[in-house]
XYZ file of C-alpha atoms in Angstrom:
56
model
C 7.182 14.423 -11.973
C 8.984 11.095 -10.207
C 6.288 8.742 -12.700
C 7.207 10.671 -15.861
C 11.386 10.464 -15.166
C 11.024 6.326 -14.698
C 9.092 6.349 -17.892
C 11.609 7.862 -19.407
C 13.753 6.059 -18.232
C 12.598 2.705 -19.335
C 11.385 4.460 -22.509
C 7.713 3.308 -22.113
C 5.046 5.930 -22.621
C 2.218 6.198 -20.264
C -1.484 4.941 -21.332
C -3.080 8.434 -23.614
C -6.023 7.908 -21.056
C -4.353 8.034 -17.089
C -4.821 4.880 -16.685
C -2.532 2.763 -14.823
C -2.237 -1.088 -15.096
C -0.362 -2.197 -12.324
C -0.506 -5.652 -13.632
C 2.570 -5.642 -16.403
C 5.560 -6.078 -14.314
C 7.174 -2.894 -16.472
C 4.240 -0.710 -14.875
C 5.294 -2.437 -11.503
C 9.220 -1.918 -11.850
C 8.356 2.021 -13.318
C 6.259 2.141 -10.051
C 8.754 1.290 -7.555
C 11.278 3.268 -9.616
C 9.653 6.680 -9.635
C 8.841 5.269 -5.720
C 12.551 5.172 -5.291
C 12.708 8.378 -7.031
C 10.587 10.508 -4.960
C 12.102 9.018 -2.030
C 15.881 10.139 -3.068
C 14.190 13.352 -3.942
C 12.772 14.000 -0.332
C 16.097 13.028 1.329
C 17.941 15.211 -0.644
C 15.197 18.388 0.288
C 15.282 17.805 4.026
C 19.864 17.660 3.706
C 19.654 21.656 2.244
C 17.154 22.541 4.856
C 18.825 24.649 8.061
C 19.061 22.787 11.457
C 15.962 24.746 13.764
C 18.121 26.580 16.270
C 21.622 26.988 13.802
C 23.407 30.214 14.638
C 22.767 32.145 11.557
């Protein structure tokens, strides 16, 4: 999902076969952006979880 969002941000459609060519600068930037978005989403998800041992 993050890669799809990164593609939208770069306005770069994916290859119709689904293959990714990492030799291009744009594809490398899309991959880095997708990884950044994924980390951000994961961090936000962890912050929303109740801490173990918390009083209910």
